[in-house]
Amino acid sequence: MSQIRILSDHLANQIAAGEVVERPASVVKELLENSLDAGADRVDIQVEGGGTSLIRIVDNGTGMDADDVMLSIERHATSKLIEESQLAAIATLGFRGEALPSIGSVSRMVILSRTRDAEIGTRAEIRFGSLRDVHEAGCARGTIIEVRHLFGNLPARKKFLKSKRTELAHIEEVIYSQSLAHPRIAFSLQVDGGRKKIALPATDSEQRMRDVYRYRDTLLPIQAESGREDGLQLSGYLLLPEASASAKLRVLVNSRPVQDRMIRHAVIEGMQGFLMKGHSPAGALLLELSPELIDINVHPAKREIRFRKASDVHRFIIHAVSEATQQYQDQKRSEVFALPESAPSPSQDKIPMPWEAGGRNTDLPKSMEPAAPAVNRPGHTATASPAPVMPVMPDRPGTPSRPTMPTMPMSPSVAAPAEQQVRYSGLTLIGQFLQLYLLCEHDGQLVVIDQHAAHERILFQQLRQGYLDQSLVSQCLLFPVSIDLAPDHADTMEKEADAVAAFGVEAEFFGDSSWVIKALPALVGKTSPEEVLTDILDGLANRSTESTAAVVPEYIDTLLASMACKAAIKAGNRLQPEEMLDLLRRMEESEIFSHCPHGRPVIKSFSRQEIEKWFHRI
Ligand code: ADP
Ligand code: MG
């Protein structure tokens, strides 16, 4: 007798269930996808016991007639795929016709469904794989599916489930990620008969994003199209770097949530220099492309996909994301610096400054002279005064060009008399708070700037650019410093002398583990030669051999961020008004200025309404 037998349907379903139905969240995912495929615009979900006692999903989609209800629980029965040729270009979420029979084989499942035209609906009950009962039943148009006692017949599998809380978190994640692709569909989740755990009303994509992420700050909109026949389109939103620690990056490809390292990597590359290295980006991205260019059928739960032109997609995403990053900087620049439309004419602002009147030599850089603001606020018309509003800064002959902040004199402060306005572009300087924050006014807003973070970012940008074009200028030390290096640093120094020199450090071997430092990169200002060298040597020692496509390798960015941090003005540095103005000017000029290299924000603005609310004026 032959040893090979065909599996019974019952067994085949259970085996398929092993792949498709891993945990309660997989059931929710399959049922939710079916509701979406059925054109529902509202899907309500109830779960009990983390999904093992009950999953109930109610939709108002097309529904099924009695025949279709019966067919839907047959293995490989689907209304979505008719010909083999369609397999290459799947447009629906489901196509395998496996979900309902699989779920039915490991639970007690009830299907209740009615089509639009039918007077009455159909109710079918399946208990652990066998059909128990079918009859007519009254119900609303659409489909209700109830799944009870999930894995009741598979105690071993049930044992593998995590705590109710964890299973519930997986279920929520399924709903959240799917909801991002369908903002116009309302979703809700009720847990253990309590209050709605999720209540997402039908809305637009931006509001859905905010609802899902509970996020109120600025979103970075992503919008790009390849314009090629591959039909590549990317849309969605990223959160600001400071939100990245607590939120997820969700990626949907052709409306299907996927986990894809290539896409994730491209987003990180696109945010390079903005998001701190090693942090993960947060937000939701929807990638659309011609279905022929992906293979969804590589994972039974369709969690992974394969791209046919992965490198094109990778490049496309990097470009779209870096564009959005840059746009955010420009938008922020005009928000913070642009002349407000209500700006008074500059002539009225020509109040002599204390240092101007007293003739105190402030060593003002030439570049402090009034410069026309580089950006205009969108919609800002040329009828408003185009002239710079920074009233003072005379062009002093013979002043040195652009000193770096740390080398600036930090003399005891002589505060500007309150009635005199110190302005830069659209910003009026109020003063320094806690010797750490610059307080400014801009168009009726209070703008608070973290001086350390701001300066750190400026230096980081300059160091990075200098490193990229091999143009880091070094500055000779007045007195060369001899340094005794720790053994591992001494080893690195010997091996990597050229790499160290590329940062603008001039060092001479002095025997054994001693080196004499003669010059340092000009940008690091007053940082001690030892600290600068240690940063570089640590960085070089951490160099990974992994090749990356990044413009600046990760270890270099980390090293430059550390150098910038040490060289930047600190909390506790009292700044002169002109130094604050210089900082503002350099912020405006910096390609990226909104966040420090560690992803912390540099600027926070408080609107007049916000402040008036504090005081119950409104
Ligand atoms: P697939 O989604 O891969 O086609 P399923 O087993 O998930 O396979 O569903 C089988 C069929 O049952 C679907 O093709 C669809 O015709 C029908 N169906 C399932 N759920 C619903 C629903 N909520 N509303 C309408 N039809 C449904
Ligand atoms: Mg399905």
XYZ file of C-alpha atoms and ligand atoms in Angstrom:
646
model
C 0.000 0.000 0.000
C 1.217 3.434 -0.858
C 2.707 5.500 1.952
C 1.725 8.844 0.495
C -1.730 10.172 1.188
C -3.572 13.354 0.428
C -4.182 15.386 3.601
C -7.764 15.767 4.663
C -9.136 19.289 4.255
C -9.457 19.481 7.970
C -5.788 18.761 8.505
C -4.707 21.001 5.660
C -6.652 23.881 7.212
C -5.016 23.343 10.540
C -1.610 23.303 8.949
C -2.400 26.513 7.080
C -3.689 27.979 10.325
C -0.281 27.309 11.805
C 1.162 29.757 9.307
C -1.649 32.243 8.922
C -3.020 32.316 12.439
C -0.088 32.797 14.720
C -1.890 34.709 17.441
C -5.120 36.645 18.020
C -3.707 39.668 16.212
C -3.358 37.570 13.035
C -7.071 36.819 13.182
C -7.843 40.512 13.548
C -5.532 41.279 10.663
C -7.148 38.768 8.298
C -10.684 39.759 9.220
C -9.894 43.443 8.997
C -8.376 42.962 5.562
C -11.497 41.147 4.439
C -13.664 44.015 5.655
C -11.513 46.506 3.787
C -11.570 44.372 0.648
C -15.363 44.318 1.003
C -15.445 48.113 0.763
C -16.549 48.820 4.333
C -16.256 52.394 5.564
C -16.657 51.517 9.214
C -15.166 48.585 11.067
C -15.852 47.950 14.743
C -13.864 45.392 16.650
C -14.438 43.900 20.065
C -12.016 41.630 21.837
C -12.141 39.793 25.121
C -9.410 37.972 26.953
C -6.652 39.345 24.758
C -8.486 37.917 21.763
C -8.561 34.300 22.907
C -12.058 34.475 24.387
C -13.637 36.618 21.704
C -12.822 38.556 18.572
C -15.834 40.155 16.961
C -15.605 42.303 13.899
C -18.497 44.176 12.388
C -18.287 45.831 8.993
C -20.704 47.556 6.637
C -19.135 46.212 3.468
C -20.719 44.334 0.558
C -21.660 41.312 2.632
C -22.117 37.776 1.316
C -25.135 35.815 0.203
C -25.803 32.306 1.500
C -23.763 30.605 -1.227
C -20.801 32.875 -0.685
C -20.885 32.358 3.054
C -20.616 28.631 2.421
C -17.845 29.084 -0.103
C -15.904 31.518 2.028
C -15.085 28.781 4.491
C -13.869 26.386 1.839
C -10.132 26.174 1.527
C -8.699 28.179 -1.373
C -12.021 29.821 -1.983
C -11.640 33.474 -2.833
C -13.563 36.052 -4.796
C -10.398 38.013 -5.403
C -8.191 35.982 -7.653
C -9.505 34.225 -10.674
C -6.637 33.657 -13.027
C -3.048 32.730 -12.538
C -1.985 35.842 -14.392
C -3.484 37.994 -11.652
C -1.123 36.540 -9.085
C 1.619 38.806 -10.370
C -0.401 41.941 -9.745
C -2.538 41.619 -6.682
C -4.602 44.653 -5.833
C -6.660 43.305 -2.928
C -5.372 42.624 0.550
C -6.491 39.005 0.531
C -6.009 36.497 -2.253
C -5.074 33.174 -0.785
C -8.549 32.179 0.292
C -7.049 30.634 3.378
C -7.970 32.935 6.204
C -11.554 32.002 6.982
C -11.118 28.221 6.756
C -7.902 28.454 8.769
C -9.465 30.539 11.511
C -12.514 28.299 11.463
C -10.349 25.255 12.034
C -8.881 26.573 15.275
C -11.883 28.288 16.858
C -15.626 28.498 17.115
C -16.463 30.917 14.366
C -19.778 32.474 13.480
C -20.323 34.344 10.230
C -23.339 36.553 9.883
C -23.679 38.394 6.614
C -26.140 40.142 4.373
C -25.706 41.736 0.965
C -27.266 45.034 0.032
C -30.106 43.538 -2.007
C -30.932 40.591 0.221
C -33.915 40.776 2.518
C -32.374 38.473 5.012
C -28.882 37.404 5.935
C -27.105 34.116 6.525
C -25.624 32.741 9.699
C -23.052 29.955 9.641
C -21.278 28.401 12.559
C -18.063 26.420 12.338
C -16.644 24.604 15.335
C -12.995 23.721 15.128
C -13.236 22.945 11.465
C -16.658 21.403 11.106
C -19.695 23.235 9.877
C -22.384 23.001 12.542
C -25.187 25.165 11.498
C -26.336 27.338 8.615
C -29.590 29.201 8.524
C -31.181 32.447 7.556
C -30.867 35.230 10.032
C -31.730 38.881 10.242
C -28.796 41.253 10.342
C -27.617 44.642 9.131
C -26.015 44.925 5.719
C -22.417 43.868 5.933
C -20.645 41.135 7.798
C -20.148 40.192 11.414
C -17.575 37.566 12.238
C -17.175 36.212 15.731
C -14.262 34.072 16.723
C -14.418 32.406 20.142
C -12.119 30.018 21.966
C -9.243 30.618 19.650
C -6.831 27.651 19.731
C -9.310 25.851 22.005
C -8.417 22.648 20.173
C -4.671 23.379 20.168
C -3.606 23.733 23.795
C 0.067 23.585 22.820
C -0.324 26.611 20.582
C -2.342 28.484 23.143
C 0.476 28.000 25.603
C 2.794 29.944 23.317
C 0.695 33.072 23.518
C 1.994 35.910 25.613
C 0.117 37.826 28.290
C -3.275 39.284 27.456
C -1.693 42.707 27.505
C 0.896 41.738 24.908
C -1.629 40.034 22.659
C -3.832 43.095 22.917
C -0.928 45.369 22.014
C -0.405 43.293 18.847
C -4.081 43.648 18.009
C -3.947 47.405 18.495
C -0.903 47.592 16.277
C -2.748 45.768 13.495
C -5.592 48.263 13.690
C -3.357 51.322 13.906
C -1.128 50.386 11.007
C -4.024 49.386 8.776
C -5.930 52.547 9.718
C -3.101 54.726 8.428
C -3.672 53.480 4.911
C -7.420 54.085 5.196
C -8.069 57.440 6.829
C -11.541 57.644 5.341
C -12.626 54.490 7.099
C -13.676 54.628 10.748
C -12.205 52.057 13.126
C -12.930 51.236 16.715
C -11.749 48.729 19.277
C -13.542 47.823 22.446
C -11.770 45.679 25.008
C -13.465 43.385 27.536
C -16.731 45.246 27.219
C -15.190 48.459 28.514
C -14.679 51.847 26.967
C -13.439 52.196 23.404
C -9.704 51.608 23.448
C -9.402 52.902 19.916
C -11.847 55.290 18.303
C -10.723 56.587 14.949
C -13.362 58.594 13.105
C -13.240 58.869 9.340
C -10.969 61.782 8.463
C -8.085 62.861 6.218
C -4.616 61.398 6.247
C -2.998 64.113 8.342
C -5.615 63.961 11.079
C -5.521 60.157 11.062
C -1.783 60.374 11.537
C -2.230 62.700 14.502
C -4.948 60.500 15.997
C -2.881 57.349 15.729
C 0.321 58.911 17.016
C -1.393 61.245 19.499
C 0.935 63.842 18.113
C 0.340 67.572 17.961
C 3.655 68.984 16.858
C 4.826 69.675 13.323
C 4.616 66.811 10.869
C 7.029 66.441 8.002
C 4.847 65.680 5.013
C 6.345 63.280 2.508
C 5.092 63.441 -1.047
C 6.931 62.126 -4.063
C 6.266 60.487 -7.383
C 8.783 58.903 -9.686
C 6.826 59.810 -12.786
C 8.122 56.616 -14.297
C 6.217 53.568 -15.381
C 7.110 51.844 -12.134
C 4.407 54.108 -10.640
C 6.470 54.696 -7.506
C 4.719 57.028 -5.098
C 5.584 57.823 -1.547
C 3.324 59.688 0.823
C 2.870 60.026 4.532
C 4.352 61.911 7.413
C 7.405 61.737 9.605
C 7.554 63.054 13.142
C 10.187 65.451 14.383
C 13.424 63.869 15.631
C 12.565 64.486 19.281
C 9.515 62.250 18.932
C 11.451 59.392 17.408
C 12.327 57.692 20.675
C 8.739 57.096 21.675
C 7.035 56.393 18.365
C 7.225 53.829 15.603
C 8.009 53.940 11.946
C 5.185 52.217 10.126
C 5.533 51.315 6.494
C 2.738 50.234 4.211
C 3.399 49.029 0.718
C 0.348 49.146 -1.500
C -1.714 49.568 1.662
C -0.191 46.520 3.276
C 1.745 46.949 6.524
C 5.177 45.431 6.103
C 8.422 45.231 7.936
C 11.136 46.057 5.522
C 14.736 46.819 6.401
C 15.530 48.362 3.061
C 12.801 50.990 3.415
C 13.733 51.699 7.000
C 17.333 52.135 6.004
C 16.398 54.522 3.208
C 14.374 56.682 5.598
C 17.312 56.883 7.983
C 19.613 57.849 5.110
C 17.143 60.467 3.951
C 17.110 62.037 7.404
C 20.868 61.881 7.673
C 22.359 64.752 9.575
C 18.912 65.663 10.928
C 17.962 62.622 12.916
C 20.737 61.550 15.258
C 22.596 58.470 14.132
C 21.411 55.361 15.887
C 17.940 56.775 16.488
C 15.044 55.350 14.607
C 12.768 57.559 12.591
C 9.079 57.729 13.442
C 6.044 58.216 11.302
C 4.006 56.471 8.670
C 4.969 56.030 5.060
C 2.801 54.696 2.316
C 4.618 53.373 -0.677
C 2.648 52.658 -3.798
C 4.086 50.971 -6.797
C 3.033 48.875 -9.668
C 1.999 45.505 -8.166
C 4.174 43.682 -10.708
C 7.223 45.119 -9.004
C 6.662 43.389 -5.716
C 6.135 39.864 -4.605
C 3.796 39.742 -1.630
C 3.552 36.024 -1.711
C 6.759 35.356 0.208
C 5.300 35.279 3.701
C 2.085 33.442 4.638
C 0.958 36.349 6.798
C 2.169 38.727 4.027
C 4.328 40.625 6.498
C 7.297 40.691 4.199
C 7.554 41.493 0.555
C 10.180 41.290 -2.094
C 10.981 44.175 -4.407
C 11.995 43.515 -7.943
C 13.925 46.777 -8.249
C 14.986 47.301 -4.683
C 17.777 49.770 -5.409
C 15.468 52.072 -7.390
C 13.009 52.072 -4.528
C 15.783 52.689 -2.028
C 17.084 55.703 -3.941
C 13.602 57.058 -4.483
C 12.809 56.977 -0.771
C 16.101 58.568 0.284
C 15.459 61.401 -2.107
C 11.867 61.971 -1.026
C 12.751 61.937 2.655
C 15.768 64.207 2.389
C 13.708 66.646 0.375
C 11.129 66.733 3.162
C 13.838 67.209 5.765
C 15.207 70.157 3.867
C 11.779 71.634 3.330
C 11.171 71.498 7.043
C 14.336 73.500 7.645
C 13.297 76.121 5.114
C 9.825 76.355 6.548
C 11.195 76.665 10.058
C 13.698 79.240 8.866
C 10.994 81.436 7.474
C 8.779 80.873 10.519
C 11.477 81.980 12.893
C 13.451 84.556 10.990
C 11.268 86.114 8.335
C 10.085 89.640 8.770
C 6.544 89.554 10.027
C 4.044 91.227 7.765
C 3.314 93.668 10.523
C 6.982 94.598 10.845
C 7.475 98.247 11.613
C 9.550 100.077 9.087
C 13.223 99.710 9.883
C 13.860 103.419 10.121
C 11.920 103.519 13.368
C 14.213 100.916 14.790
C 17.385 102.869 14.395
C 18.022 103.146 18.054
C 21.675 103.462 18.914
C 22.996 100.465 20.754
C 25.082 100.770 23.896
C 28.203 99.484 22.253
C 27.635 101.759 19.349
C 27.249 104.861 21.465
C 30.065 104.081 23.869
C 32.367 103.039 21.091
C 33.346 99.914 23.035
C 35.302 97.612 20.826
C 33.109 94.591 20.531
C 35.131 92.810 17.873
C 32.071 92.479 15.808
C 32.629 90.377 12.785
C 32.164 91.996 9.463
C 29.493 89.499 8.702
C 27.368 90.966 11.447
C 26.502 93.854 9.234
C 22.900 93.944 8.218
C 22.193 91.357 5.628
C 18.977 91.046 3.760
C 17.080 88.131 5.171
C 17.492 85.129 2.957
C 13.993 83.888 3.157
C 10.584 85.278 2.884
C 7.627 83.821 4.534
C 5.337 82.231 2.008
C 2.687 84.689 1.024
C 4.746 87.523 2.310
C 4.472 90.203 -0.308
C 7.217 92.474 -1.453
C 5.183 95.488 -0.446
C 6.311 95.018 3.114
C 9.655 96.518 3.823
C 12.356 94.368 2.288
C 15.069 96.119 4.272
C 16.842 94.360 7.099
C 15.590 95.217 10.512
C 18.743 94.656 12.428
C 19.417 98.273 13.089
C 22.829 98.574 14.547
C 25.991 96.711 13.673
C 28.117 99.279 11.913
C 30.657 98.022 9.471
C 33.855 98.534 11.367
C 36.893 98.622 9.191
C 39.486 96.051 10.031
C 37.265 93.781 12.055
C 38.220 90.137 11.719
C 35.986 87.998 9.636
C 33.677 85.623 11.369
C 35.146 84.442 14.633
C 33.904 81.188 16.036
C 31.652 81.463 19.009
C 33.893 79.897 21.632
C 36.698 82.313 20.995
C 34.420 85.254 21.491
C 34.942 87.354 24.553
C 32.733 86.207 27.384
C 33.055 89.323 29.435
C 30.642 90.144 32.241
C 27.424 91.267 30.745
C 26.287 94.771 30.238
C 22.624 94.281 29.586
C 21.069 96.449 26.955
C 18.638 98.920 28.426
C 15.197 97.494 28.205
C 13.689 100.105 25.945
C 16.216 99.505 23.216
C 15.450 96.810 20.729
C 18.116 94.467 19.485
C 16.899 92.821 16.355
C 17.985 90.298 13.833
C 15.776 89.782 10.813
C 12.280 89.323 12.176
C 13.500 88.458 15.668
C 13.645 90.900 18.515
C 15.976 89.798 21.243
C 14.462 89.935 24.704
C 17.467 88.575 26.507
C 19.130 85.523 27.935
C 17.399 83.267 30.431
C 19.271 81.032 32.890
C 22.384 81.817 30.882
C 21.218 79.098 28.544
C 18.172 80.191 26.566
C 17.828 83.131 24.258
C 14.404 84.664 24.513
C 13.168 86.403 21.426
C 9.978 87.776 20.055
C 8.828 87.059 16.560
C 5.572 88.220 15.113
C 3.675 87.985 18.370
C 5.336 84.752 19.409
C 7.778 83.995 22.164
C 10.719 82.156 20.637
C 13.023 80.289 22.986
C 16.378 79.068 21.707
C 18.718 76.681 23.490
C 22.076 78.390 22.960
C 24.121 75.242 23.451
C 21.995 73.108 21.147
C 21.895 75.867 18.539
C 25.617 76.375 18.535
C 26.295 72.658 18.620
C 24.251 72.214 15.460
C 25.982 75.096 13.699
C 29.423 73.732 14.531
C 28.388 70.229 13.580
C 27.208 71.432 10.160
C 30.453 73.302 9.618
C 32.628 70.436 10.791
C 30.713 68.022 8.618
C 30.935 70.221 5.563
C 34.612 70.813 6.220
C 35.199 67.113 6.586
C 33.302 66.428 3.368
C 35.268 68.911 1.274
C 38.502 68.263 3.112
C 38.594 71.891 4.052
C 38.779 71.814 7.840
C 41.025 74.705 8.693
C 43.483 74.184 11.495
C 44.661 76.803 13.874
C 48.127 76.725 15.429
C 48.230 76.557 19.186
C 50.085 79.381 20.822
C 51.883 76.802 22.912
C 52.111 73.285 21.545
C 50.802 70.750 24.023
C 52.411 67.413 24.704
C 50.035 64.582 25.464
C 50.650 61.141 26.914
C 48.173 58.830 25.253
C 46.614 55.748 26.798
C 48.009 52.579 25.173
C 45.025 51.903 22.895
C 44.854 55.532 21.828
C 48.585 55.499 21.151
C 48.111 52.432 18.929
C 45.298 54.104 16.996
C 47.335 57.299 16.688
C 50.265 55.469 15.157
C 48.128 53.568 12.708
C 45.781 56.393 11.780
C 47.990 59.472 11.770
C 46.677 60.493 8.342
C 43.066 60.075 9.327
C 43.679 62.229 12.386
C 45.325 64.897 10.243
C 42.213 64.985 8.041
C 40.362 66.561 10.963
C 42.784 69.453 11.075
C 44.863 68.154 13.955
C 48.589 68.623 13.578
C 50.527 66.271 15.821
C 54.122 65.190 16.056
C 55.417 61.959 17.483
C 57.385 62.608 20.644
C 58.501 59.104 21.486
C 56.736 56.173 23.118
C 53.074 57.137 23.597
C 53.657 60.888 23.658
C 52.579 63.282 20.964
C 52.891 67.022 20.655
C 49.791 68.782 19.388
C 50.642 71.854 17.373
C 47.368 72.761 15.751
C 43.686 71.974 16.140
C 40.701 72.431 13.852
C 39.766 76.100 14.108
C 36.108 75.246 14.657
C 36.668 73.507 17.973
C 37.666 76.755 19.578
C 38.670 76.376 23.168
C 38.226 72.657 23.569
C 41.351 71.183 25.110
C 43.673 69.463 22.636
C 43.417 66.308 24.690
C 39.635 66.191 24.412
C 39.702 66.817 20.697
C 42.246 64.100 20.116
C 40.425 61.633 22.365
C 37.190 62.157 20.450
C 38.899 61.546 17.156
C 40.795 58.488 18.345
C 37.716 56.977 19.978
C 35.789 57.615 16.807
C 38.401 56.053 14.577
C 38.656 53.035 16.861
C 34.900 52.536 16.576
C 34.989 52.605 12.830
C 32.955 49.723 11.549
C 34.215 47.831 8.575
C 30.691 47.630 7.233
C 30.531 49.643 4.058
C 27.658 52.065 3.825
C 26.217 54.253 1.139
C 26.092 57.153 3.588
C 27.730 60.416 2.535
C 29.403 60.658 5.898
C 29.965 57.357 7.688
C 28.256 56.902 11.022
C 31.390 56.892 13.161
C 32.479 60.197 11.648
C 29.122 61.789 12.393
C 29.265 60.563 15.957
C 32.769 61.873 16.349
C 31.948 65.247 14.816
C 28.849 65.535 17.010
C 30.995 64.941 20.050
C 33.524 67.557 18.933
C 30.746 70.039 18.246
C 29.195 69.379 21.636
C 32.428 70.094 23.472
C 33.242 73.184 21.466
C 29.789 74.741 21.660
C 28.915 77.473 24.111
C 27.567 75.928 27.255
C 24.823 76.599 29.691
C 26.167 79.234 32.049
C 27.866 81.274 29.356
C 26.545 84.749 29.614
C 26.318 86.191 26.113
C 26.556 89.757 24.964
C 23.711 90.982 22.782
C 25.998 91.003 19.776
C 27.018 87.441 20.460
C 23.410 86.422 20.615
C 22.768 88.193 17.338
C 25.738 86.427 15.816
C 24.333 83.103 16.962
C 20.972 83.931 15.386
C 22.577 84.922 12.135
C 24.578 81.743 11.962
C 21.488 79.715 12.754
C 19.676 81.283 9.854
C 22.605 80.487 7.584
C 22.988 76.896 8.708
C 21.540 74.366 6.305
C 20.081 72.439 9.226
C 19.474 74.399 12.397
C 16.244 73.205 13.976
C 17.695 70.344 16.018
C 21.020 69.576 17.640
C 22.989 66.648 16.236
C 21.517 64.464 18.972
C 18.015 65.111 17.711
C 16.996 67.518 20.462
C 15.098 70.627 19.392
C 16.904 73.957 19.257
C 13.880 76.238 19.090
C 10.468 76.293 20.685
C 7.855 78.909 19.881
C 4.888 79.844 22.018
C 2.055 81.645 20.366
C 0.351 84.579 21.905
C -2.820 82.518 22.345
C -0.892 79.831 24.177
C 0.579 82.351 26.564
C -2.685 84.159 27.060
C -4.253 80.852 27.979
C -1.689 80.418 30.749
C -2.980 83.621 32.247
C -6.644 82.916 31.550
C -6.895 85.957 29.378
C -8.732 83.918 26.775
P -9.192 35.915 0.745
O -9.376 37.165 1.515
O -7.773 35.547 0.561
O -9.997 35.867 -0.514
P -10.513 34.717 2.974
O -10.535 33.324 3.491
O -10.017 35.765 3.871
O -9.719 34.707 1.621
O -11.984 35.078 2.524
C -12.637 34.277 1.573
C -13.701 35.055 0.820
O -14.775 35.363 1.682
C -13.233 36.366 0.293
O -12.622 36.242 -0.969
C -14.541 37.164 0.223
O -15.192 36.917 -0.976
C -15.356 36.586 1.338
N -15.332 37.441 2.541
C -14.593 37.230 3.637
N -14.816 38.198 4.562
C -15.719 39.051 4.031
C -16.346 40.259 4.498
N -16.086 40.784 5.694
N -17.232 40.864 3.669
C -17.512 40.335 2.459
N -16.935 39.206 1.979
C -16.058 38.554 2.738
Mg -8.794 37.483 3.459
